[in-house]
Short mmCIF file of N, CA, C and O in Angstrom, two decimals:
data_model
loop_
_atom_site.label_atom_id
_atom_site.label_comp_id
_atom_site.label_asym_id
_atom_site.label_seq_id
_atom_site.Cartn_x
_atom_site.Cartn_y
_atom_site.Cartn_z
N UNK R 1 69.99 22.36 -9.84
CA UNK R 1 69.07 23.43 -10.17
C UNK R 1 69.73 24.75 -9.82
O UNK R 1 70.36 24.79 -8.75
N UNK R 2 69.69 25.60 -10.42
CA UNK R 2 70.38 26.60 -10.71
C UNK R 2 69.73 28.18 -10.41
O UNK R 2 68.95 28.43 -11.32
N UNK R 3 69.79 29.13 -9.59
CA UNK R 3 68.53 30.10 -9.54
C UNK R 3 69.49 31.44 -10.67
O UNK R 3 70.61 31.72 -11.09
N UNK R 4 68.30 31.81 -10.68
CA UNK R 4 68.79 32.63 -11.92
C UNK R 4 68.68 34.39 -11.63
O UNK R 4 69.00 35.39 -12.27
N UNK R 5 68.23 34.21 -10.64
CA UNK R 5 68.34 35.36 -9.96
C UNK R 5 69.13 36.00 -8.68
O UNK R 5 69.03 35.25 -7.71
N UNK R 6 69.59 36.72 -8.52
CA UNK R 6 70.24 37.07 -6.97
C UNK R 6 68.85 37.55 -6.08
O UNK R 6 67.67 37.83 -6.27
N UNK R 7 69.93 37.44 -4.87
CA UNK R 7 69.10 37.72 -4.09
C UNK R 7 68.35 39.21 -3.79
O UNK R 7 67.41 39.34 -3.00
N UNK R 8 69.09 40.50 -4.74
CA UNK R 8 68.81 41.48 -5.09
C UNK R 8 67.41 41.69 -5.82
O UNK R 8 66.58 42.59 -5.68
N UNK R 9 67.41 40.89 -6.40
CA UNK R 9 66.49 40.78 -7.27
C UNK R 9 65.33 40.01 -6.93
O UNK R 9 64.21 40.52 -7.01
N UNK R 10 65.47 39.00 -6.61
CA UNK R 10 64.51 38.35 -5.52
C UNK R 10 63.43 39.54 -4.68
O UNK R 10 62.21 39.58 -4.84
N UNK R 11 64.24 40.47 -3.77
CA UNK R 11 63.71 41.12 -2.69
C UNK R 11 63.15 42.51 -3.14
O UNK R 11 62.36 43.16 -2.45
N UNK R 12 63.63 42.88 -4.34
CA UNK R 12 63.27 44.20 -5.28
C UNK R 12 61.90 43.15 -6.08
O UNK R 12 61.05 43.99 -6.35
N UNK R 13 61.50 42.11 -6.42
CA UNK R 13 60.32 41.48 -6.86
C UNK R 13 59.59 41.39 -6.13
O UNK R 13 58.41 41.68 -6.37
N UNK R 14 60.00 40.94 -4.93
CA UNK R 14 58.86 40.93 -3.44
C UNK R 14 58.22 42.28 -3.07
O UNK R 14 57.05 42.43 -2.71
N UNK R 15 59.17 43.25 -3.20
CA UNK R 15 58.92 44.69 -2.62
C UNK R 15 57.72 45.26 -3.28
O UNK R 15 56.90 45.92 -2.65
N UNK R 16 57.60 44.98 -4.72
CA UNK R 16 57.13 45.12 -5.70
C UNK R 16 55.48 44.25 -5.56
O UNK R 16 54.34 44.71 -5.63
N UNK R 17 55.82 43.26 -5.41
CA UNK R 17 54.67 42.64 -5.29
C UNK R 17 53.95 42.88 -3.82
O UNK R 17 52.80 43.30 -3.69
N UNK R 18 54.70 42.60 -2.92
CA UNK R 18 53.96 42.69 -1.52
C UNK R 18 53.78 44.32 -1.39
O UNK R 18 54.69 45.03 -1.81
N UNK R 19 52.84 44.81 -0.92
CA UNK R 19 52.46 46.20 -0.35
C UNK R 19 53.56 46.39 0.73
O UNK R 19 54.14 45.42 1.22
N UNK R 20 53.77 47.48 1.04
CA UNK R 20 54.79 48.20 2.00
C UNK R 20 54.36 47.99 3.63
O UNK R 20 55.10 47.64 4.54
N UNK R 21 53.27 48.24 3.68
CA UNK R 21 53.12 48.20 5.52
C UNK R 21 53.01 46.33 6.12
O UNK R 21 53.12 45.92 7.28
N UNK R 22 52.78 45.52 4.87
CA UNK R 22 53.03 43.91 5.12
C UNK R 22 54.68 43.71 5.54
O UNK R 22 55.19 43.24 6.55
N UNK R 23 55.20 44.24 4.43
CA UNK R 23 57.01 43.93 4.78
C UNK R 23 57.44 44.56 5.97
O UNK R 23 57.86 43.97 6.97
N UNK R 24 57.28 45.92 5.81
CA UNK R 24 57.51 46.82 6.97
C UNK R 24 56.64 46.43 8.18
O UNK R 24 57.17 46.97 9.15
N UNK R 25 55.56 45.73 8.57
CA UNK R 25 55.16 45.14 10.04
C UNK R 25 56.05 43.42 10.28
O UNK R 25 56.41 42.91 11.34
N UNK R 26 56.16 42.99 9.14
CA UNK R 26 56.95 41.83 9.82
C UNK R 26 55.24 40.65 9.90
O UNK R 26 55.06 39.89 10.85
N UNK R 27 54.53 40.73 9.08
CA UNK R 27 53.60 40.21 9.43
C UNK R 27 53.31 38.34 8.95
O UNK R 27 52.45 37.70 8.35
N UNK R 28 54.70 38.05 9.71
CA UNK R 28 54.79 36.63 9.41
C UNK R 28 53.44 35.76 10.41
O UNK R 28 52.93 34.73 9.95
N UNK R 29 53.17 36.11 11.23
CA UNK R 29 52.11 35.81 11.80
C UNK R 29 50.52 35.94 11.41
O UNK R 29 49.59 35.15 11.56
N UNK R 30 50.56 36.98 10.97
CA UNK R 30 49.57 37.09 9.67
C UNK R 30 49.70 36.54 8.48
O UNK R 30 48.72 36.79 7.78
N UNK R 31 50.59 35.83 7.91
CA UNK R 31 51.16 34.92 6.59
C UNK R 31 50.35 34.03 7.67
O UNK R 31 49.12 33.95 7.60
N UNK R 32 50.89 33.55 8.40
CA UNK R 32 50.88 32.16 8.65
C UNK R 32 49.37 31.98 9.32
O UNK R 32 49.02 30.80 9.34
N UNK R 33 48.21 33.11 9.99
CA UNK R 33 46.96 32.74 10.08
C UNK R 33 46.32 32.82 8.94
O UNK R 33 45.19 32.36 8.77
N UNK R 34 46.91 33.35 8.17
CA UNK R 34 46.33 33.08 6.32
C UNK R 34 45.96 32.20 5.38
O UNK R 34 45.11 32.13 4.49
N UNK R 35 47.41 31.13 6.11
CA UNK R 35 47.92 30.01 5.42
C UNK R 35 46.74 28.97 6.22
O UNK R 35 46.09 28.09 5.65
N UNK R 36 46.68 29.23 7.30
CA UNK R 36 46.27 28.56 8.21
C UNK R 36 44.51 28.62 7.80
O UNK R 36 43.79 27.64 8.03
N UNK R 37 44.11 29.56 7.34
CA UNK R 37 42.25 29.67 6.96
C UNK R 37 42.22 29.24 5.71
O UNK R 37 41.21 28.60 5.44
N UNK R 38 43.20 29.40 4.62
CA UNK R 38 43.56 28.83 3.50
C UNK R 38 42.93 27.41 3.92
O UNK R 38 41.78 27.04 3.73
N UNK R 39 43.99 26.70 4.54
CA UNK R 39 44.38 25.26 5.02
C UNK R 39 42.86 25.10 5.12
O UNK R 39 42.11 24.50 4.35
N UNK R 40 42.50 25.95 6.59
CA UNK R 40 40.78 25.07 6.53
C UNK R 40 39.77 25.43 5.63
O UNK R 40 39.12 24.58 5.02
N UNK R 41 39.64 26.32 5.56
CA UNK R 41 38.83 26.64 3.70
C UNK R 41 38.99 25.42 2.99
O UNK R 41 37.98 24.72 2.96
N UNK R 42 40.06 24.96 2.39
CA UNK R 42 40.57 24.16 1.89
C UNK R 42 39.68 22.59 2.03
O UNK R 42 38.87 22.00 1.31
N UNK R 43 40.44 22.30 3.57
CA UNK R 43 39.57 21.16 4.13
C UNK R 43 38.36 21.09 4.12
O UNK R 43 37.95 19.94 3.98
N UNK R 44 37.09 22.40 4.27
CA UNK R 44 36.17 22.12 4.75
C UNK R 44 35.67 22.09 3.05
O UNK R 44 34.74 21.28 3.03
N UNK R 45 35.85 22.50 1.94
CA UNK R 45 35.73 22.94 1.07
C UNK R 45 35.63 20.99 0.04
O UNK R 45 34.94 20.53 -0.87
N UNK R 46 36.65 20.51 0.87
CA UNK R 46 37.15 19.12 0.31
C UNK R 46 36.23 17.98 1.13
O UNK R 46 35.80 16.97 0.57
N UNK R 47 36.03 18.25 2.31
CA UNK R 47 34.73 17.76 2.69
C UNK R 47 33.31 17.84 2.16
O UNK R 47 32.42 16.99 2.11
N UNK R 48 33.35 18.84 1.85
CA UNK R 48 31.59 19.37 1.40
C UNK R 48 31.70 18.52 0.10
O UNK R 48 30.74 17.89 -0.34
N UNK R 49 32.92 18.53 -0.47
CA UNK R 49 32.77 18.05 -2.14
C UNK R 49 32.51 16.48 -1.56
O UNK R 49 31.86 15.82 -2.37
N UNK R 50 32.81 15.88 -0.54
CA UNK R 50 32.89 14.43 -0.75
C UNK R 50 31.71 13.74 -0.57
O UNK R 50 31.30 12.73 -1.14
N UNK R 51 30.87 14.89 0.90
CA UNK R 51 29.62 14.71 1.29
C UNK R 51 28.76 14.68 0.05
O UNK R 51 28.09 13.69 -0.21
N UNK R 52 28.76 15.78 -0.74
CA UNK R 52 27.99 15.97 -2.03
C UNK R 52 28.01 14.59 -2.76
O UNK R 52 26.97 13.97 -3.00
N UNK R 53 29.45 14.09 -3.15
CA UNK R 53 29.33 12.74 -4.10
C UNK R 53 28.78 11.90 -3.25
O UNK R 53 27.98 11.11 -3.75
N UNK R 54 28.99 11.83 -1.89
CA UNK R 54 28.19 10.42 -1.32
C UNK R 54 27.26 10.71 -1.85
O UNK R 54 27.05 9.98 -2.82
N UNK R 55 26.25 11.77 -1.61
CA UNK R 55 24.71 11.67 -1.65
C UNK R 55 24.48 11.88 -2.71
O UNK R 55 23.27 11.79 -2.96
N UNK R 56 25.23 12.19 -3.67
CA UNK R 56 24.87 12.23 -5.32
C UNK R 56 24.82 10.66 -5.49
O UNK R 56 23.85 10.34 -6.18
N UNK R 57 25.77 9.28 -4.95
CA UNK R 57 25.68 8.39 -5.28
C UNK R 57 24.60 7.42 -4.09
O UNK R 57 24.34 6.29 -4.49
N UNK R 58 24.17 7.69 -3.13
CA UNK R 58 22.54 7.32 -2.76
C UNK R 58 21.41 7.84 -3.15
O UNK R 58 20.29 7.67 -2.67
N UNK R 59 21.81 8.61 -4.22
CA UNK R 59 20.79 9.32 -3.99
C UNK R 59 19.89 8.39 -5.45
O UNK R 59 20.41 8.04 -6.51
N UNK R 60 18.31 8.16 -5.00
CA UNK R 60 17.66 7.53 -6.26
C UNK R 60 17.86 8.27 -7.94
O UNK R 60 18.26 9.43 -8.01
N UNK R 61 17.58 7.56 -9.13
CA UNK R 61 17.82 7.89 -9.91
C UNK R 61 17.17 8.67 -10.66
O UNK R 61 17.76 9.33 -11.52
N UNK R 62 15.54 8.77 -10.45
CA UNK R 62 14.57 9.73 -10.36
C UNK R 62 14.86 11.14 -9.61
O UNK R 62 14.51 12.30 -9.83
N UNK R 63 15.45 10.66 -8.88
CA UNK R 63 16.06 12.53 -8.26
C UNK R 63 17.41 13.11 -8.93
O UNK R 63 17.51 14.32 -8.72
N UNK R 64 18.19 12.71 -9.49
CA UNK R 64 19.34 13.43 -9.92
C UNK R 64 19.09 13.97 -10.96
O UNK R 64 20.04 14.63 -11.39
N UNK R 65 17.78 13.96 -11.86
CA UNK R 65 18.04 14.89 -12.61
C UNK R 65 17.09 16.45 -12.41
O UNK R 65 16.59 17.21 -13.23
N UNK R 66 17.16 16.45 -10.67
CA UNK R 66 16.55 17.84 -9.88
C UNK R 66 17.54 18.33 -9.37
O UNK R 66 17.30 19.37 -8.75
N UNK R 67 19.02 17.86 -9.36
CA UNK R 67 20.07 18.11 -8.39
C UNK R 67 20.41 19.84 -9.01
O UNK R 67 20.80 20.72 -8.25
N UNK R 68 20.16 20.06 -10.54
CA UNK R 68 20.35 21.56 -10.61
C UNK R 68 19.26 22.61 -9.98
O UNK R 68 19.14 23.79 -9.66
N UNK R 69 18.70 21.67 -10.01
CA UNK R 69 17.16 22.83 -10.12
C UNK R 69 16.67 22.81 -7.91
O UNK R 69 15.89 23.62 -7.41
N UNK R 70 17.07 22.20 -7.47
CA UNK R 70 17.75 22.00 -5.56
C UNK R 70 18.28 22.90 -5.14
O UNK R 70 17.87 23.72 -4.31
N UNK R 71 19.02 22.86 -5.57
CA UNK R 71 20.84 22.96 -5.41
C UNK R 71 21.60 22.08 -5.08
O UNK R 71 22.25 22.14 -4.03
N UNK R 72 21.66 21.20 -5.83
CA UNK R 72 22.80 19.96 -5.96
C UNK R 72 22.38 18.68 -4.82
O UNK R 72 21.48 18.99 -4.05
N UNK R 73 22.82 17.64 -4.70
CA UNK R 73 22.74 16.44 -4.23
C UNK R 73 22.11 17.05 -3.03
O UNK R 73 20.88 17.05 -3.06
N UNK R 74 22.74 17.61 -1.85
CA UNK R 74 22.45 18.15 -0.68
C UNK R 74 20.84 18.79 -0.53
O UNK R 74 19.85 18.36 0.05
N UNK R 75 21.02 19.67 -1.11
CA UNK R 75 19.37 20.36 -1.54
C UNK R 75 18.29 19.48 -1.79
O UNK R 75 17.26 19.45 -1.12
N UNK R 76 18.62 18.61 -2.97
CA UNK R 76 17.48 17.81 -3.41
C UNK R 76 17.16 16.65 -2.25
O UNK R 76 16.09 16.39 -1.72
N UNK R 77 18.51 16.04 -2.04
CA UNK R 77 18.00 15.11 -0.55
C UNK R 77 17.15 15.57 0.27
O UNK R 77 16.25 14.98 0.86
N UNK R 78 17.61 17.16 0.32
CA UNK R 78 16.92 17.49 2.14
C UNK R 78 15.41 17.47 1.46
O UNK R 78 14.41 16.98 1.99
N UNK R 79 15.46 17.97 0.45
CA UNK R 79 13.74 18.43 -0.25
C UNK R 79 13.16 17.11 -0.23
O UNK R 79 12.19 17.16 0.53
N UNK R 80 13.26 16.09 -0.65
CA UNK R 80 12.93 15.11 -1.29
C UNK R 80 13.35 13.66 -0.32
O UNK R 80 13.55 12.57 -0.86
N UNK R 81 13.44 13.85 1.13
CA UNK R 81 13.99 12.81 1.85
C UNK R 81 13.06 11.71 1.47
O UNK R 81 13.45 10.60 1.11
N UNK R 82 11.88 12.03 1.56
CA UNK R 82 10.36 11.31 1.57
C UNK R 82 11.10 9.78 0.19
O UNK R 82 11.30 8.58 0.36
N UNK R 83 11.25 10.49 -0.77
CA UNK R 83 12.20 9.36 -1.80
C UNK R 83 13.57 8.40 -1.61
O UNK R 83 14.10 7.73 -2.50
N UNK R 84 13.96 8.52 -0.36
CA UNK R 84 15.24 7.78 0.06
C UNK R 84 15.21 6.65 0.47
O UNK R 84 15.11 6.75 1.69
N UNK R 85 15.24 5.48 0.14
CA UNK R 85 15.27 3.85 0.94
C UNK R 85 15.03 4.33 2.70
O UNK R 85 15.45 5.37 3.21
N UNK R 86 14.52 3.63 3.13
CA UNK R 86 14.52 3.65 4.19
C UNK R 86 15.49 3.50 5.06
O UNK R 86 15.61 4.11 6.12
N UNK R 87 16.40 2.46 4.51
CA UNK R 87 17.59 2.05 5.16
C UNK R 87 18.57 2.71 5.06
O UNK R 87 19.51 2.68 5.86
N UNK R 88 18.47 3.52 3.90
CA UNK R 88 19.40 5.00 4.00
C UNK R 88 18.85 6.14 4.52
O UNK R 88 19.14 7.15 3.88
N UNK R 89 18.19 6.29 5.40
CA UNK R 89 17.49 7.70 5.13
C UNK R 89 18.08 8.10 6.41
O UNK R 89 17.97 9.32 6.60
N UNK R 90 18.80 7.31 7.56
CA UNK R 90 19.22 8.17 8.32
C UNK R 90 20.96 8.54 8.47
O UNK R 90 21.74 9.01 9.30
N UNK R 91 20.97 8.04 7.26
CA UNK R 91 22.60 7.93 7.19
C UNK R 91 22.49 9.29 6.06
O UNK R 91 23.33 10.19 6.15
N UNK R 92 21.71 9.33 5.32
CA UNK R 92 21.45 11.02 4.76
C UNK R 92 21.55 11.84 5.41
O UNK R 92 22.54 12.56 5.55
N UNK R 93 20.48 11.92 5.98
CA UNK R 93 20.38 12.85 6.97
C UNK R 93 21.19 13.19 7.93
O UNK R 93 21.20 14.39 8.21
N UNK R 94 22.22 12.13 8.81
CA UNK R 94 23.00 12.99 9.09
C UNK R 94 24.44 13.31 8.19
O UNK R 94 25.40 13.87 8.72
N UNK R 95 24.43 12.96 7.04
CA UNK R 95 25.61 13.66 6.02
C UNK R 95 24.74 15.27 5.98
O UNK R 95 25.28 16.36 6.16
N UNK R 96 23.43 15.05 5.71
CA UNK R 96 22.82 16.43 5.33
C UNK R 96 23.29 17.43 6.78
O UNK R 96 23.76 18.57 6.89
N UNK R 97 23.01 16.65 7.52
CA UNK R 97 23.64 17.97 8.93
C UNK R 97 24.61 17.57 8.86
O UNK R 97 24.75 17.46 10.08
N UNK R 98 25.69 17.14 8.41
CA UNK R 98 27.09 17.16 9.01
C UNK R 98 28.14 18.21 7.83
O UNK R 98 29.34 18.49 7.93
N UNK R 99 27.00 18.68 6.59
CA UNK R 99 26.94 19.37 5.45
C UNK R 99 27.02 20.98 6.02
O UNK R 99 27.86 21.88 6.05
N UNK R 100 25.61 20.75 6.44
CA UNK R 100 25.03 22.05 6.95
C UNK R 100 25.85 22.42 8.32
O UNK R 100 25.47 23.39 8.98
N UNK R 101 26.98 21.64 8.75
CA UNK R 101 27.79 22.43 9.72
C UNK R 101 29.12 22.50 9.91
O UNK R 101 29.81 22.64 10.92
N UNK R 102 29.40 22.35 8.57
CA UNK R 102 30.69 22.95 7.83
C UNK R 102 30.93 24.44 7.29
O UNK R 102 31.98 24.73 6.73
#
Protein backbone atom coordinates (compact mmCIF):
# COMPACT_ATOMS: atom_id res chain seq x y z
CA UNK A 1 0.00 0.00 0.00
CA UNK A 2 1.34 2.98 -1.17
CA UNK A 3 0.49 6.69 0.44
CA UNK A 4 0.08 9.16 -1.99
CA UNK A 5 0.73 11.93 -0.15
CA UNK A 6 3.81 13.41 1.79
CA UNK A 7 3.96 14.21 4.85
CA UNK A 8 3.71 17.97 3.84
CA UNK A 9 0.67 17.55 2.76
CA UNK A 10 -0.73 15.38 5.26
CA UNK A 11 -0.07 18.25 8.03
CA UNK A 12 -1.13 21.35 5.65
CA UNK A 13 -4.75 19.00 5.46
CA UNK A 14 -4.82 18.65 9.20
CA UNK A 15 -4.04 22.38 9.74
CA UNK A 16 -6.81 23.01 7.57
CA UNK A 17 -9.19 20.85 9.01
CA UNK A 18 -8.37 21.00 12.76
CA UNK A 19 -8.90 24.67 14.23
CA UNK A 20 -5.65 26.38 15.40
CA UNK A 21 -5.82 26.61 19.29
CA UNK A 22 -6.53 22.36 19.18
CA UNK A 23 -3.01 21.89 17.34
CA UNK A 24 -1.39 24.71 19.02
CA UNK A 25 -2.54 23.35 22.83
CA UNK A 26 -1.35 19.84 22.12
CA UNK A 27 -4.74 18.64 23.12
CA UNK A 28 -4.05 14.95 22.84
CA UNK A 29 -5.68 14.47 26.11
CA UNK A 30 -8.69 16.03 25.05
CA UNK A 31 -8.66 13.67 21.71
CA UNK A 32 -8.43 10.98 23.87
CA UNK A 33 -11.40 12.04 26.66
CA UNK A 34 -13.39 12.44 23.41
CA UNK A 35 -12.62 9.19 22.13
CA UNK A 36 -13.21 7.96 25.41
CA UNK A 37 -17.25 9.55 25.73
CA UNK A 38 -17.49 8.54 22.09
CA UNK A 39 -16.54 4.91 23.36
CA UNK A 40 -19.28 5.15 26.14
CA UNK A 41 -21.98 6.94 24.19
CA UNK A 42 -21.36 4.26 21.99
CA UNK A 43 -21.75 1.41 24.60
CA UNK A 44 -24.51 2.79 26.42
CA UNK A 45 -26.24 3.63 23.15
CA UNK A 46 -25.66 -0.34 22.10
CA UNK A 47 -27.11 -1.38 25.30
CA UNK A 48 -30.30 0.60 25.22
CA UNK A 49 -30.73 -0.88 21.57
CA UNK A 50 -30.49 -4.48 23.00
CA UNK A 51 -32.66 -3.80 26.11
CA UNK A 52 -35.30 -2.36 23.61
CA UNK A 53 -35.23 -5.74 21.36
CA UNK A 54 -35.45 -7.89 24.48
CA UNK A 55 -38.63 -6.22 25.45
CA UNK A 56 -39.84 -5.71 21.97
CA UNK A 57 -39.51 -9.62 21.89
CA UNK A 58 -41.53 -10.29 25.48
CA UNK A 59 -43.39 -8.10 24.90
CA UNK A 60 -47.32 -9.50 24.10
CA UNK A 61 -48.54 -9.18 20.66
CA UNK A 62 -51.49 -6.97 21.39
CA UNK A 63 -49.01 -4.35 22.61
CA UNK A 64 -46.55 -3.87 19.78
CA UNK A 65 -48.62 -2.28 17.72
CA UNK A 66 -48.61 0.85 20.66
CA UNK A 67 -44.77 0.69 20.67
CA UNK A 68 -44.99 4.08 18.33
CA UNK A 69 -47.59 5.72 19.94
CA UNK A 70 -45.38 4.85 23.97
CA UNK A 71 -42.38 5.43 22.87
CA UNK A 72 -41.12 2.21 21.77
CA UNK A 73 -40.90 -1.26 23.57
CA UNK A 74 -39.61 0.49 26.87
CA UNK A 75 -42.51 3.05 27.14
CA UNK A 76 -45.25 0.73 26.27
CA UNK A 77 -43.97 -1.99 28.85
CA UNK A 78 -43.65 0.52 31.62
CA UNK A 79 -47.39 1.83 30.59
CA UNK A 80 -48.89 -1.38 30.11
CA UNK A 81 -46.97 -3.77 32.71
CA UNK A 82 -50.56 -4.82 33.92
CA UNK A 83 -50.40 -7.00 30.21
CA UNK A 84 -47.07 -8.93 30.85
CA UNK A 85 -47.14 -12.83 31.85
CA UNK A 86 -46.59 -12.92 35.15
CA UNK A 87 -43.58 -14.88 34.95
CA UNK A 88 -42.04 -12.17 33.04
CA UNK A 89 -43.06 -9.25 34.67
CA UNK A 90 -40.19 -8.98 36.92
CA UNK A 91 -37.56 -9.64 34.60
CA UNK A 92 -39.21 -6.45 32.63
CA UNK A 93 -39.14 -4.49 34.99
CA UNK A 94 -35.90 -4.65 35.93
CA UNK A 95 -34.62 -4.32 32.07
CA UNK A 96 -37.14 -1.23 32.36
CA UNK A 97 -34.83 0.21 35.28
CA UNK A 98 -31.73 -1.02 34.08
CA UNK A 99 -33.00 1.19 30.74
CA UNK A 100 -33.87 4.08 32.71
CA UNK A 101 -30.23 4.14 34.19
CA UNK A 102 -28.25 4.29 31.31
Amino acid sequence: LKCFYSSCQVLKLLKRLLPAPAILAGTMMGAMADAKAGLTDAATDAAKKVIEEELAEKAPESLKPLFPCCGGPVGTMDRCICMVQEDQREQVKSAIEKYRSL
